Every structure is written in C-alpha cells, then in structure tokens.
PDB file of C-alpha atoms in Angstrom:
ATOM      1  CA  MET A 751     166.063 192.593  69.669  1.00 40.00           C
ATOM      2  CA  THR A 752     162.319 193.108  71.522  1.00 41.00           C
ATOM      3  CA  ALA A 753     161.137 192.971  67.890  1.00 41.00           C
ATOM      4  CA  LEU A 754     162.334 190.885  67.003  1.00 36.00           C
ATOM      5  CA  ALA A 755     161.949 188.380  69.420  1.00 40.00           C
ATOM      6  CA  THR A 756     158.382 189.115  69.282  1.00 39.00           C
ATOM      7  CA  VAL A 757     157.955 188.098  65.476  1.00 33.00           C
ATOM      8  CA  LEU A 758     160.009 184.897  65.987  1.00 32.00           C
ATOM      9  CA  ARG A 759     157.705 183.933  68.909  1.00 43.00           C
ATOM     10  CA  ALA A 760     154.530 184.141  66.962  1.00 39.00           C
ATOM     11  CA  LEU A 761     155.773 182.798  64.153  1.00 34.00           C
ATOM     12  CA  ALA A 762     156.736 179.337  66.259  1.00 39.00           C
ATOM     13  CA  VAL A 763     153.061 179.902  67.184  1.00 36.00           C
ATOM     14  CA  THR A 764     151.704 179.792  63.723  1.00 39.00           C
ATOM     15  CA  ALA A 765     154.291 176.748  62.863  1.00 38.00           C
ATOM     16  CA  ALA A 766     153.033 174.703  66.277  1.00 38.00           C
ATOM     17  CA  ALA A 767     149.084 175.321  65.846  1.00 39.00           C
ATOM     18  CA  GLY A 768     149.704 174.654  61.359  1.00 40.00           C
ATOM     19  CA  LEU A 769     151.085 170.503  63.211  1.00 32.00           C
ATOM     20  CA  LEU A 770     148.698 170.871  65.145  1.00 33.00           C
ATOM     21  CA  ALA A 771     145.570 171.006  62.432  1.00 38.00           C
ATOM     22  CA  VAL A 772     147.683 169.235  61.158  1.00 33.00           C
ATOM     23  CA  THR A 773     148.093 165.992  63.282  1.00 36.00           C
ATOM     24  CA  GLU A 774     143.888 165.919  63.214  1.00 37.00           C
ATOM     25  CA  THR A 775     143.922 165.187  59.995  1.00 38.00           C
ATOM     26  CA  VAL A 776     145.738 162.440  60.405  1.00 35.00           C
ATOM     27  CA  THR A 777     144.262 161.347  63.485  1.00 38.00           C
ATOM     28  CA  GLY A 778     141.055 161.702  62.567  1.00 39.00           C
ATOM     29  CA  ALA A 779     141.442 159.387  59.225  1.00 38.00           C
ATOM     30  CA  VAL A 780     142.452 156.803  61.500  1.00 36.00           C
ATOM     31  CA  ALA A 781     140.294 156.755  63.253  1.00 39.00           C
ATOM     32  CA  GLY A 782     137.544 156.884  60.791  1.00 42.00           C
ATOM     33  CA  ALA A 783     136.532 160.364  61.366  1.00 41.00           C
ATOM     34  CA  VAL A 784     136.482 160.407  57.156  1.00 45.00           C
ATOM     35  CA  PRO A 785     137.058 156.897  55.691  1.00 50.00           C
ATOM     36  CA  ALA A 786     138.146 156.191  52.601  1.00 49.00           C
ATOM     37  CA  PRO A 787     135.748 155.118  49.581  1.00 51.00           C
ATOM     38  CA  PRO A 788     136.783 151.397  49.529  1.00 52.00           C
ATOM     39  CA  PRO A 789     138.732 149.975  46.806  1.00 50.00           C
ATOM     40  CA  ALA A 790     136.887 148.783  43.728  1.00 48.00           C
ATOM     41  CA  ALA A 791     135.429 144.648  43.908  1.00 48.00           C
ATOM     42  CA  SER A 792     137.652 142.106  41.441  1.00 48.00           C
ATOM     43  CA  THR A 793     135.613 139.658  39.775  1.00 69.00           C
ATOM     44  CA  ALA A 794     137.014 136.277  39.890  1.00 76.00           C
ATOM     45  CA  PRO A 795     137.611 134.499  36.599  1.00 82.00           C
ATOM     46  CA  GLU A 796     135.856 132.254  36.011  1.00 89.00           C
ATOM     47  CA  PRO A 797     137.313 128.784  36.449  1.00 93.00           C
ATOM     48  CA  LYS A 798     138.496 126.663  33.228  1.00 95.00           C
ATOM     49  CA  ALA A 799     138.687 123.271  32.319  1.00 98.00           C
ATOM     50  CA  PRO A 800     142.222 120.348  32.768  1.00 97.00           C
ATOM     51  CA  ARG A 801     143.683 120.271  30.167  1.00 97.00           C
ATOM     52  CA  GLU A 802     141.976 116.946  30.186  1.00 98.00           C
ATOM     53  CA  PHE A 803     138.615 117.974  28.932  1.00 98.00           C
ATOM     54  CA  VAL A 804     137.682 119.023  25.516  1.00 98.00           C
ATOM     55  CA  ALA A 805     134.942 119.908  23.830  1.00 98.00           C
ATOM     56  CA  LEU A 806     133.883 116.769  22.105  1.00 98.00           C
ATOM     57  CA  SER A 807     133.606 118.416  18.112  1.00 98.00           C
ATOM     58  CA  SER A 808     137.098 118.818  18.576  1.00 98.00           C
ATOM     59  CA  VAL A 809     137.154 114.598  18.529  1.00 98.00           C
ATOM     60  CA  ASP A 810     134.927 114.280  16.599  1.00 98.00           C
ATOM     61  CA  ARG A 811     132.443 116.126  14.322  1.00 98.00           C
ATOM     62  CA  THR A 812     129.902 113.657  12.807  1.00 98.00           C
ATOM     63  CA  ILE A 813     128.942 113.155  17.161  1.00 98.00           C
ATOM     64  CA  LEU A 814     125.418 114.864  17.194  1.00 98.00           C
ATOM     65  CA  GLN A 815     124.910 117.657  19.842  1.00 98.00           C
ATOM     66  CA  GLU A 816     120.762 118.200  21.212  1.00 98.00           C
ATOM     67  CA  ILE A 817     122.487 120.038  24.140  1.00 98.00           C
ATOM     68  CA  ARG A 818     119.160 119.916  26.160  1.00 98.00           C
ATOM     69  CA  TYR A 819     120.204 122.210  29.236  1.00 98.00           C
ATOM     70  CA  THR A 820     121.137 124.944  27.319  1.00 98.00           C
ATOM     71  CA  THR A 821     117.305 125.326  26.063  1.00 98.00           C
ATOM     72  CA  PRO A 822     113.723 125.338  28.256  1.00 98.00           C
ATOM     73  CA  HIS A 823     112.835 122.520  27.331  1.00 98.00           C
ATOM     74  CA  ASN A 824     113.778 120.497  30.005  1.00 98.00           C
ATOM     75  CA  PHE A 825     112.588 119.756  33.268  1.00 98.00           C
ATOM     76  CA  THR A 826     113.197 122.844  34.916  1.00 98.00           C
ATOM     77  CA  GLY A 827     111.668 124.548  32.103  1.00 98.00           C
ATOM     78  CA  VAL A 828     114.339 126.886  32.163  1.00 98.00           C
ATOM     79  CA  PRO A 829     118.096 127.328  31.052  1.00 98.00           C
ATOM     80  CA  VAL A 830     119.886 125.928  33.681  1.00 98.00           C
ATOM     81  CA  ASP A 831     122.970 127.289  35.074  1.00 98.00           C
ATOM     82  CA  GLY A 832     126.503 127.218  34.363  1.00 98.00           C
ATOM     83  CA  TYR A 833     125.107 125.709  30.692  1.00 98.00           C
ATOM     84  CA  ARG A 834     126.536 128.857  28.632  1.00 98.00           C
ATOM     85  CA  GLN A 835     126.390 128.054  25.189  1.00 98.00           C
ATOM     86  CA  PRO A 836     125.112 124.314  23.692  1.00 98.00           C
ATOM     87  CA  LEU A 837     128.324 122.875  23.322  1.00 98.00           C
ATOM     88  CA  CYS A 838     129.245 118.972  24.666  1.00 98.00           C
ATOM     89  CA  ILE A 839     132.483 119.140  27.407  1.00 99.00           C
ATOM     90  CA  LEU A 840     133.825 115.747  27.707  1.00 98.00           C
ATOM     91  CA  THR A 841     137.980 113.863  28.990  1.00 98.00           C
ATOM     92  CA  ARG A 842     139.740 113.297  26.560  1.00 98.00           C
ATOM     93  CA  PRO A 843     139.658 110.077  26.693  1.00 98.00           C
ATOM     94  CA  ALA A 844     135.827 109.668  26.855  1.00 98.00           C
ATOM     95  CA  ALA A 845     136.000 111.606  23.796  1.00 98.00           C
ATOM     96  CA  GLU A 846     138.494 109.620  21.988  1.00 98.00           C
ATOM     97  CA  ALA A 847     136.286 106.250  23.381  1.00 98.00           C
ATOM     98  CA  LEU A 848     132.887 107.551  22.180  1.00 98.00           C
ATOM     99  CA  HIS A 849     134.503 108.650  18.124  1.00 98.00           C
ATOM    100  CA  ARG A 850     135.368 104.834  18.287  1.00 98.00           C
ATOM    101  CA  ALA A 851     132.146 103.959  18.825  1.00 98.00           C
ATOM    102  CA  GLN A 852     131.116 106.253  16.687  1.00 98.00           C
ATOM    103  CA  VAL A 853     132.932 105.249  13.645  1.00 98.00           C
ATOM    104  CA  ARG A 854     131.498 101.374  14.535  1.00 98.00           C
ATOM    105  CA  LEU A 855     127.941 103.041  14.371  1.00 98.00           C
ATOM    106  CA  LEU A 856     128.387 105.138  11.299  1.00 98.00           C
ATOM    107  CA  ALA A 857     128.559 102.134   9.488  1.00 98.00           C
ATOM    108  CA  ARG A 858     126.212 100.675   9.930  1.00 98.00           C
ATOM    109  CA  GLY A 859     123.712 103.462   9.429  1.00 98.00           C
ATOM    110  CA  TYR A 860     123.797 105.415  12.359  1.00 98.00           C
ATOM    111  CA  THR A 861     124.919 108.267  14.365  1.00 98.00           C
ATOM    112  CA  LEU A 862     125.255 109.028  18.047  1.00 98.00           C
ATOM    113  CA  LYS A 863     123.974 111.966  19.561  1.00 98.00           C
ATOM    114  CA  VAL A 864     124.875 113.827  22.641  1.00 98.00           C
ATOM    115  CA  TYR A 865     122.254 114.727  24.734  1.00 98.00           C
ATOM    116  CA  ASP A 866     124.456 115.911  28.059  1.00 98.00           C
ATOM    117  CA  CYS A 867     127.972 115.937  28.409  1.00 98.00           C
ATOM    118  CA  TYR A 868     129.953 117.624  31.634  1.00 98.00           C
ATOM    119  CA  ARG A 869     127.938 119.306  34.038  1.00 98.00           C
ATOM    120  CA  PRO A 870     129.287 121.571  36.143  1.00 98.00           C
ATOM    121  CA  GLN A 871     127.797 122.261  39.840  1.00 98.00           C
ATOM    122  CA  ARG A 872     125.993 124.605  39.349  1.00 98.00           C
ATOM    123  CA  ALA A 873     123.635 122.860  37.550  1.00 98.00           C
ATOM    124  CA  VAL A 874     123.463 120.668  39.876  1.00 98.00           C
ATOM    125  CA  ASP A 875     122.289 122.899  42.326  1.00 98.00           C
ATOM    126  CA  HIS A 876     119.495 124.321  40.231  1.00 98.00           C
ATOM    127  CA  PHE A 877     118.449 121.169  39.615  1.00 98.00           C
ATOM    128  CA  VAL A 878     118.460 120.868  43.298  1.00 98.00           C
ATOM    129  CA  ARG A 879     116.879 124.187  43.964  1.00 98.00           C
ATOM    130  CA  TRP A 880     114.144 123.178  41.657  1.00 98.00           C
ATOM    131  CA  ALA A 881     113.555 119.596  42.589  1.00 98.00           C
ATOM    132  CA  LYS A 882     113.136 121.487  46.270  1.00 98.00           C
ATOM    133  CA  ASP A 883     110.204 124.613  44.784  1.00 98.00           C
ATOM    134  CA  LEU A 884     107.315 121.972  44.832  1.00 98.00           C
ATOM    135  CA  SER A 885     105.792 125.023  43.773  1.00 98.00           C
ATOM    136  CA  ASP A 886     106.873 124.338  40.399  1.00 98.00           C
ATOM    137  CA  GLU A 887     105.586 122.181  37.690  1.00 98.00           C
ATOM    138  CA  ARG A 888     105.283 123.147  34.833  1.00 97.00           C
ATOM    139  CA  MET A 889     106.981 120.792  33.204  1.00 98.00           C
ATOM    140  CA  LYS A 890     105.377 117.771  35.053  1.00 98.00           C
ATOM    141  CA  LYS A 891     103.277 116.312  32.175  1.00 98.00           C
ATOM    142  CA  GLU A 892     106.047 115.346  30.015  1.00 98.00           C
ATOM    143  CA  PHE A 893     109.096 114.635  31.978  1.00 98.00           C
ATOM    144  CA  TYR A 894     107.398 113.569  35.660  1.00 98.00           C
ATOM    145  CA  PRO A 895     103.894 112.951  34.472  1.00 98.00           C
ATOM    146  CA  LEU A 896     103.741 109.763  37.114  1.00 97.00           C
ATOM    147  CA  VAL A 897     105.430 110.714  39.634  1.00 97.00           C
ATOM    148  CA  ASP A 898     105.506 113.150  42.431  1.00 98.00           C
ATOM    149  CA  LYS A 899     107.377 115.771  42.151  1.00 98.00           C
ATOM    150  CA  SER A 900     107.888 115.259  46.438  1.00 98.00           C
ATOM    151  CA  ARG A 901     109.855 112.330  45.653  1.00 97.00           C
ATOM    152  CA  LEU A 902     112.100 112.911  42.990  1.00 98.00           C
ATOM    153  CA  PHE A 903     115.345 112.536  45.809  1.00 97.00           C
ATOM    154  CA  ALA A 904     113.884 109.678  47.150  1.00 97.00           C
ATOM    155  CA  ASP A 905     113.281 108.202  44.196  1.00 96.00           C
ATOM    156  CA  GLY A 906     116.682 109.012  43.126  1.00 96.00           C
ATOM    157  CA  TYR A 907     116.249 111.049  40.290  1.00 97.00           C
ATOM    158  CA  ILE A 908     117.853 113.995  41.675  1.00 97.00           C
ATOM    159  CA  ALA A 909     120.492 114.749  43.543  1.00 97.00           C
ATOM    160  CA  GLU A 910     123.111 116.847  44.528  1.00 97.00           C
ATOM    161  CA  LYS A 911     125.638 115.660  43.289  1.00 98.00           C
ATOM    162  CA  SER A 912     126.248 114.084  39.515  1.00 98.00           C
ATOM    163  CA  GLY A 913     128.915 111.871  37.829  1.00 98.00           C
ATOM    164  CA  HIS A 914     128.122 114.435  34.865  1.00 98.00           C
ATOM    165  CA  SER A 915     130.126 116.849  36.950  1.00 98.00           C
ATOM    166  CA  ARG A 916     133.499 114.427  36.734  1.00 98.00           C
ATOM    167  CA  GLY A 917     133.844 115.229  32.571  1.00 98.00           C
ATOM    168  CA  SER A 918     133.381 111.592  32.237  1.00 98.00           C
ATOM    169  CA  THR A 919     129.439 110.717  31.810  1.00 98.00           C
ATOM    170  CA  VAL A 920     127.048 110.990  28.282  1.00 98.00           C
ATOM    171  CA  ASP A 921     123.696 111.335  27.882  1.00 99.00           C
ATOM    172  CA  VAL A 922     123.132 109.539  24.139  1.00 99.00           C
ATOM    173  CA  THR A 923     121.272 108.061  21.660  1.00 98.00           C
ATOM    174  CA  ILE A 924     120.900 106.745  18.372  1.00 98.00           C
ATOM    175  CA  VAL A 925     120.370 108.595  15.239  1.00 98.00           C
ATOM    176  CA  ARG A 926     119.670 106.807  12.270  1.00 98.00           C
ATOM    177  CA  LEU A 927     121.085 108.104   8.825  1.00 98.00           C
ATOM    178  CA  PRO A 928     120.334 110.263   6.616  1.00 97.00           C
ATOM    179  CA  ALA A 929     119.531 112.461   9.827  1.00 96.00           C
ATOM    180  CA  LEU A 930     116.044 114.235  10.342  1.00 93.00           C
ATOM    181  CA  PRO A 931     116.016 117.992  11.977  1.00 92.00           C
ATOM    182  CA  THR A 932     113.942 117.480  15.138  1.00 93.00           C
ATOM    183  CA  ARG A 933     111.310 120.704  15.674  1.00 93.00           C
ATOM    184  CA  ALA A 934     112.388 123.821  18.911  1.00 94.00           C
ATOM    185  CA  TYR A 935     110.339 123.538  21.495  1.00 97.00           C
ATOM    186  CA  VAL A 936     108.565 126.264  21.951  1.00 96.00           C
ATOM    187  CA  PRO A 937     107.996 127.550  25.718  1.00 95.00           C
ATOM    188  CA  GLY A 938     104.367 126.945  26.290  1.00 94.00           C
ATOM    189  CA  GLU A 939     103.276 124.451  24.124  1.00 96.00           C
ATOM    190  CA  PRO A 940     100.943 121.974  24.990  1.00 96.00           C
ATOM    191  CA  LEU A 941     103.384 118.605  27.030  1.00 98.00           C
ATOM    192  CA  THR A 942     102.837 115.166  25.995  1.00 97.00           C
ATOM    193  CA  GLU A 943     103.863 112.674  28.191  1.00 98.00           C
ATOM    194  CA  CYS A 944     107.832 111.380  27.926  1.00 98.00           C
ATOM    195  CA  SER A 945     106.425 107.794  28.605  1.00 98.00           C
ATOM    196  CA  ALA A 946     103.676 107.918  25.573  1.00 98.00           C
ATOM    197  CA  PRO A 947     103.867 106.248  22.584  1.00 97.00           C
ATOM    198  CA  ARG A 948     106.066 107.573  20.131  1.00 96.00           C
ATOM    199  CA  ALA A 949     104.150 108.989  17.428  1.00 96.00           C
ATOM    200  CA  LYS A 950     103.197 111.084  20.489  1.00 97.00           C
ATOM    201  CA  ARG A 951     105.801 112.202  22.306  1.00 97.00           C
ATOM    202  CA  PHE A 952     107.417 115.171  21.805  1.00 97.00           C
ATOM    203  CA  PRO A 953     109.725 114.054  18.445  1.00 96.00           C
ATOM    204  CA  ASP A 954     113.218 113.101  17.983  1.00 97.00           C
ATOM    205  CA  ASN A 955     115.044 112.504  15.677  1.00 97.00           C
ATOM    206  CA  SER A 956     116.823 109.340  18.080  1.00 98.00           C
ATOM    207  CA  VAL A 957     115.427 105.720  17.242  1.00 98.00           C
ATOM    208  CA  ASP A 958     112.114 104.650  19.046  1.00 98.00           C
ATOM    209  CA  MET A 959     113.878 103.952  22.809  1.00 98.00           C
ATOM    210  CA  GLY A 960     110.483 103.155  23.755  1.00 98.00           C
ATOM    211  CA  THR A 961     110.722 106.720  25.899  1.00 98.00           C
ATOM    212  CA  GLY A 962     111.683 110.361  25.658  1.00 98.00           C
ATOM    213  CA  TYR A 963     115.412 112.029  27.267  1.00 98.00           C
ATOM    214  CA  ASP A 964     115.186 112.305  30.597  1.00 98.00           C
ATOM    215  CA  CYS A 965     111.476 110.467  31.978  1.00 98.00           C
ATOM    216  CA  PHE A 966     111.427 110.267  35.004  1.00 98.00           C
ATOM    217  CA  ASP A 967     109.838 106.655  35.180  1.00 98.00           C
ATOM    218  CA  THR A 968     110.605 103.183  35.478  1.00 98.00           C
ATOM    219  CA  LEU A 969     110.138 102.672  31.671  1.00 98.00           C
ATOM    220  CA  SER A 970     113.759 104.254  31.414  1.00 98.00           C
ATOM    221  CA  HIS A 971     114.870 101.273  33.410  1.00 98.00           C
ATOM    222  CA  THR A 972     117.237 100.256  30.148  1.00 98.00           C
ATOM    223  CA  ALA A 973     115.766  96.589  30.761  1.00 98.00           C
ATOM    224  CA  ASP A 974     112.487  96.936  32.430  1.00 98.00           C
ATOM    225  CA  PRO A 975     110.151  94.101  30.603  1.00 98.00           C
ATOM    226  CA  ARG A 976     107.836  96.048  28.833  1.00 98.00           C
ATOM    227  CA  ILE A 977     110.494  97.698  26.343  1.00 98.00           C
ATOM    228  CA  ARG A 978     110.385  94.320  24.054  1.00 98.00           C
ATOM    229  CA  GLY A 979     110.712  94.448  19.627  1.00 98.00           C
ATOM    230  CA  ALA A 980     112.680  97.454  17.831  1.00 98.00           C
ATOM    231  CA  GLN A 981     112.836  99.879  21.038  1.00 98.00           C
ATOM    232  CA  ARG A 982     115.249  96.778  23.113  1.00 98.00           C
ATOM    233  CA  ALA A 983     117.139  96.318  19.910  1.00 98.00           C
ATOM    234  CA  HIS A 984     117.204 100.592  20.031  1.00 98.00           C
ATOM    235  CA  ARG A 985     118.550 100.389  23.485  1.00 98.00           C
ATOM    236  CA  GLN A 986     120.520  97.375  22.790  1.00 98.00           C
ATOM    237  CA  LEU A 987     122.457  98.636  20.217  1.00 98.00           C
ATOM    238  CA  LEU A 988     123.645 101.516  21.875  1.00 98.00           C
ATOM    239  CA  GLY A 989     124.503 100.013  25.117  1.00 98.00           C
ATOM    240  CA  ASN A 990     126.739  96.885  23.097  1.00 98.00           C
ATOM    241  CA  ALA A 991     128.807 100.324  20.876  1.00 98.00           C
ATOM    242  CA  LEU A 992     129.159 102.513  24.408  1.00 98.00           C
ATOM    243  CA  ALA A 993     130.246  98.668  25.778  1.00 98.00           C
ATOM    244  CA  GLU A 994     132.267  98.053  23.595  1.00 98.00           C
ATOM    245  CA  GLN A 995     134.595 101.312  24.104  1.00 98.00           C
ATOM    246  CA  GLY A 996     134.485 101.153  28.100  1.00 98.00           C
ATOM    247  CA  PHE A 997     130.992 102.939  29.135  1.00 98.00           C
ATOM    248  CA  VAL A 998     129.581 101.641  31.563  1.00 98.00           C
ATOM    249  CA  ASN A 999     125.699 102.231  31.397  1.00 98.00           C
ATOM    250  CA  LEU A1000     123.112 103.144  34.648  1.00 98.00           C
ATOM    251  CA  PRO A1001     120.877 101.096  34.748  1.00 98.00           C
ATOM    252  CA  GLU A1002     117.846 103.714  35.532  1.00 98.00           C
ATOM    253  CA  GLU A1003     118.492 105.562  32.290  1.00 98.00           C
ATOM    254  CA  TRP A1004     118.962 103.991  29.328  1.00 98.00           C
ATOM    255  CA  TRP A1005     121.053 107.385  28.064  1.00 98.00           C
ATOM    256  CA  HIS A1006     123.424 107.179  31.187  1.00 98.00           C
ATOM    257  CA  PHE A1007     127.079 106.159  30.148  1.00 98.00           C
ATOM    258  CA  THR A1008     130.174 106.475  32.074  1.00 98.00           C
ATOM    259  CA  PHE A1009     133.380 106.314  30.524  1.00 98.00           C
ATOM    260  CA  LYS A1010     135.766 103.858  32.852  1.00 98.00           C
ATOM    261  CA  PRO A1011     138.219 103.536  34.511  1.00 97.00           C
ATOM    262  CA  GLU A1012     137.558 107.177  35.348  1.00 97.00           C
ATOM    263  CA  PRO A1013     140.320 110.068  35.051  1.00 97.00           C
ATOM    264  CA  PHE A1014     138.778 112.142  38.039  1.00 98.00           C
ATOM    265  CA  PRO A1015     136.497 109.356  39.260  1.00 97.00           C
ATOM    266  CA  SER A1016     135.885 112.482  42.927  1.00 97.00           C
ATOM    267  CA  THR A1017     136.709 114.637  41.550  1.00 98.00           C
ATOM    268  CA  PHE A1018     133.265 117.010  41.178  1.00 98.00           C
ATOM    269  CA  PHE A1019     134.257 120.588  38.342  1.00 98.00           C
ATOM    270  CA  ASP A1020     131.691 123.416  38.042  1.00 98.00           C
ATOM    271  CA  PHE A1021     133.686 125.245  35.541  1.00 98.00           C
ATOM    272  CA  PRO A1022     130.791 126.732  32.827  1.00 98.00           C
ATOM    273  CA  VAL A1023     130.123 124.388  29.703  1.00 98.00           C
ATOM    274  CA  ALA A1024     131.360 127.176  26.677  1.00 98.00           C
ATOM    275  CA  ARG A1025     134.264 127.496  24.747  1.00 97.00           C
ATOM    276  CA  ARG A1026     136.253 130.003  26.881  1.00 97.00           C
ATOM    277  CA  SER A1027     136.520 126.743  29.446  1.00 98.00           C
ATOM    278  CA  VAL A1028     138.575 124.466  26.958  1.00 98.00           C
ATOM    279  CA  ALA A1029     140.359 126.878  24.833  1.00 96.00           C
ATOM    280  CA  GLY A1030     143.933 125.868  23.652  1.00 93.00           C
ATOM    281  CA  HIS A1031     143.189 122.502  24.680  1.00 95.00           C
TER     282      HIS A1031
END
C-alpha cells in the first residue's frame, strides 16, 4: 500500500504542475504577454450611386462628352480625385431634360457637349487643397491669368461645396455639326489664356463662347457686356435651349446649369465617377 500511495502522490503532483502551466499560459495571453496578431483590415466597399442616378449615355448617346477632370487639362494640372472614368453621371430627371434639349438642338444643326456632370465631394476637396497651395500655379496662364490665386475663395471661384455633387448640375456647351474632334492636351505644352480671342485659345470644337471652359475671369459671366455678336448669340442659344427644359444658369459661368427642381437639393454625394457606380440603373 505504501508503494501505491507513493505512486499516486507522484501522479497528483505531476497533474497539478501541468494544470499550473496551462493556467499561466492562458493568463499570460489574456494579459497581453503574447498578443495574437490582429485580423487583416477589411477594405470598405466604395459607395454606389442611388438608383435615381444614371449614366447620361444610357439616356442619350448623341450628346458629346469631354470630361476634363479625368485628364490633366484642368486648372489643377492633374486628374482630379474621384474621376475614375470619363463618364457623365446625372440624376435621371436632369439627364432626360438634357435629352429633350438635345433633340431640339440637333434639329438646328448643333449638339450638346458636356465637360462635367456629377462631381464627387472628394473632387471638391481636391480643389480646396489645390487652392490653398499657393505655390502650385502650373496652369495659371490658361485658367486664371488675371486672378491672384490667393483670391480664388474670396472671389467665389473655389468653394468647399459644389452643386455638382448633388447630381443635377452640368457644365455644358454646344458644338456645330458635323462635330470635328478636339485635339488632346499635352502636359507641359505652352499655355494660352482662356480669355484670349478664339484663334489664340486652346482649340475646342465648341462654338465660340467668348472664353474657354473653366475660365476664372469676369468675361465668363454669362451676360458680360463685352460679349457681343456671335459669342453672345451662342450663349443665348445654349441658355434658351436648356432653360426651356428646366435648367437654371449660374450667372458667373456661361457653361454651368442646374436642373430644377433637384431630386437631392441638400445632399452632397461622394461615390466615384465610374460605370460601376451606376451599374444596373
């Protein structure tokens, strides 16, 4: 019996020691002595557009599209954040109103051409960062030759919110048919002032509107009295065609129109400009 008791006592001691080791391991892990590796971070999916948004091409394939902010040919000099593809996205009522205006203009030998449509908030944020960087003036000679960059906020050329982000605003012009192609901008090429006479501005297949697109100059004001003759007639043709379909012009920019009433009058969206944003709409 004494030998048996000795064996049992030894087994009990061994078991207790094992239990103590397991307890210490678990306690140490809980205390953080041996932290487990963190789970892999999950990438949040990009937001999609509400179903009220559509690609303009799904409503009217005849309207020309030259989405400038996907390219470096804009006042920042680089492609703008959020513009993944050269695509015009709008709320359906705005797209359908553009289609109605296009039908009337086609009958007169013209076509609409859009430069920008829905604009994500991240693009507006990009504009704001650029405007605050007073050292970056690479595109000044073309887009704001007469305006000090430090004045862009005060003069209203740049703001922290844009009606474009609500989805019913479009930057647009008209082109005489048959439409000739516009040559591509070459980064680093010599720049010419957007307010110069047509023959000296960067070439555009648009009719002569008196300034280039996105020209930060009072000459871009729709009713500027210095705009006369054919230039004024072209602005009036564009304005009347769109006003008949419910669009309202921004007086400071001959190219800027907002469809009224807006489906989203106070919502600023941030889904990217990409086909996947409106896939299936």
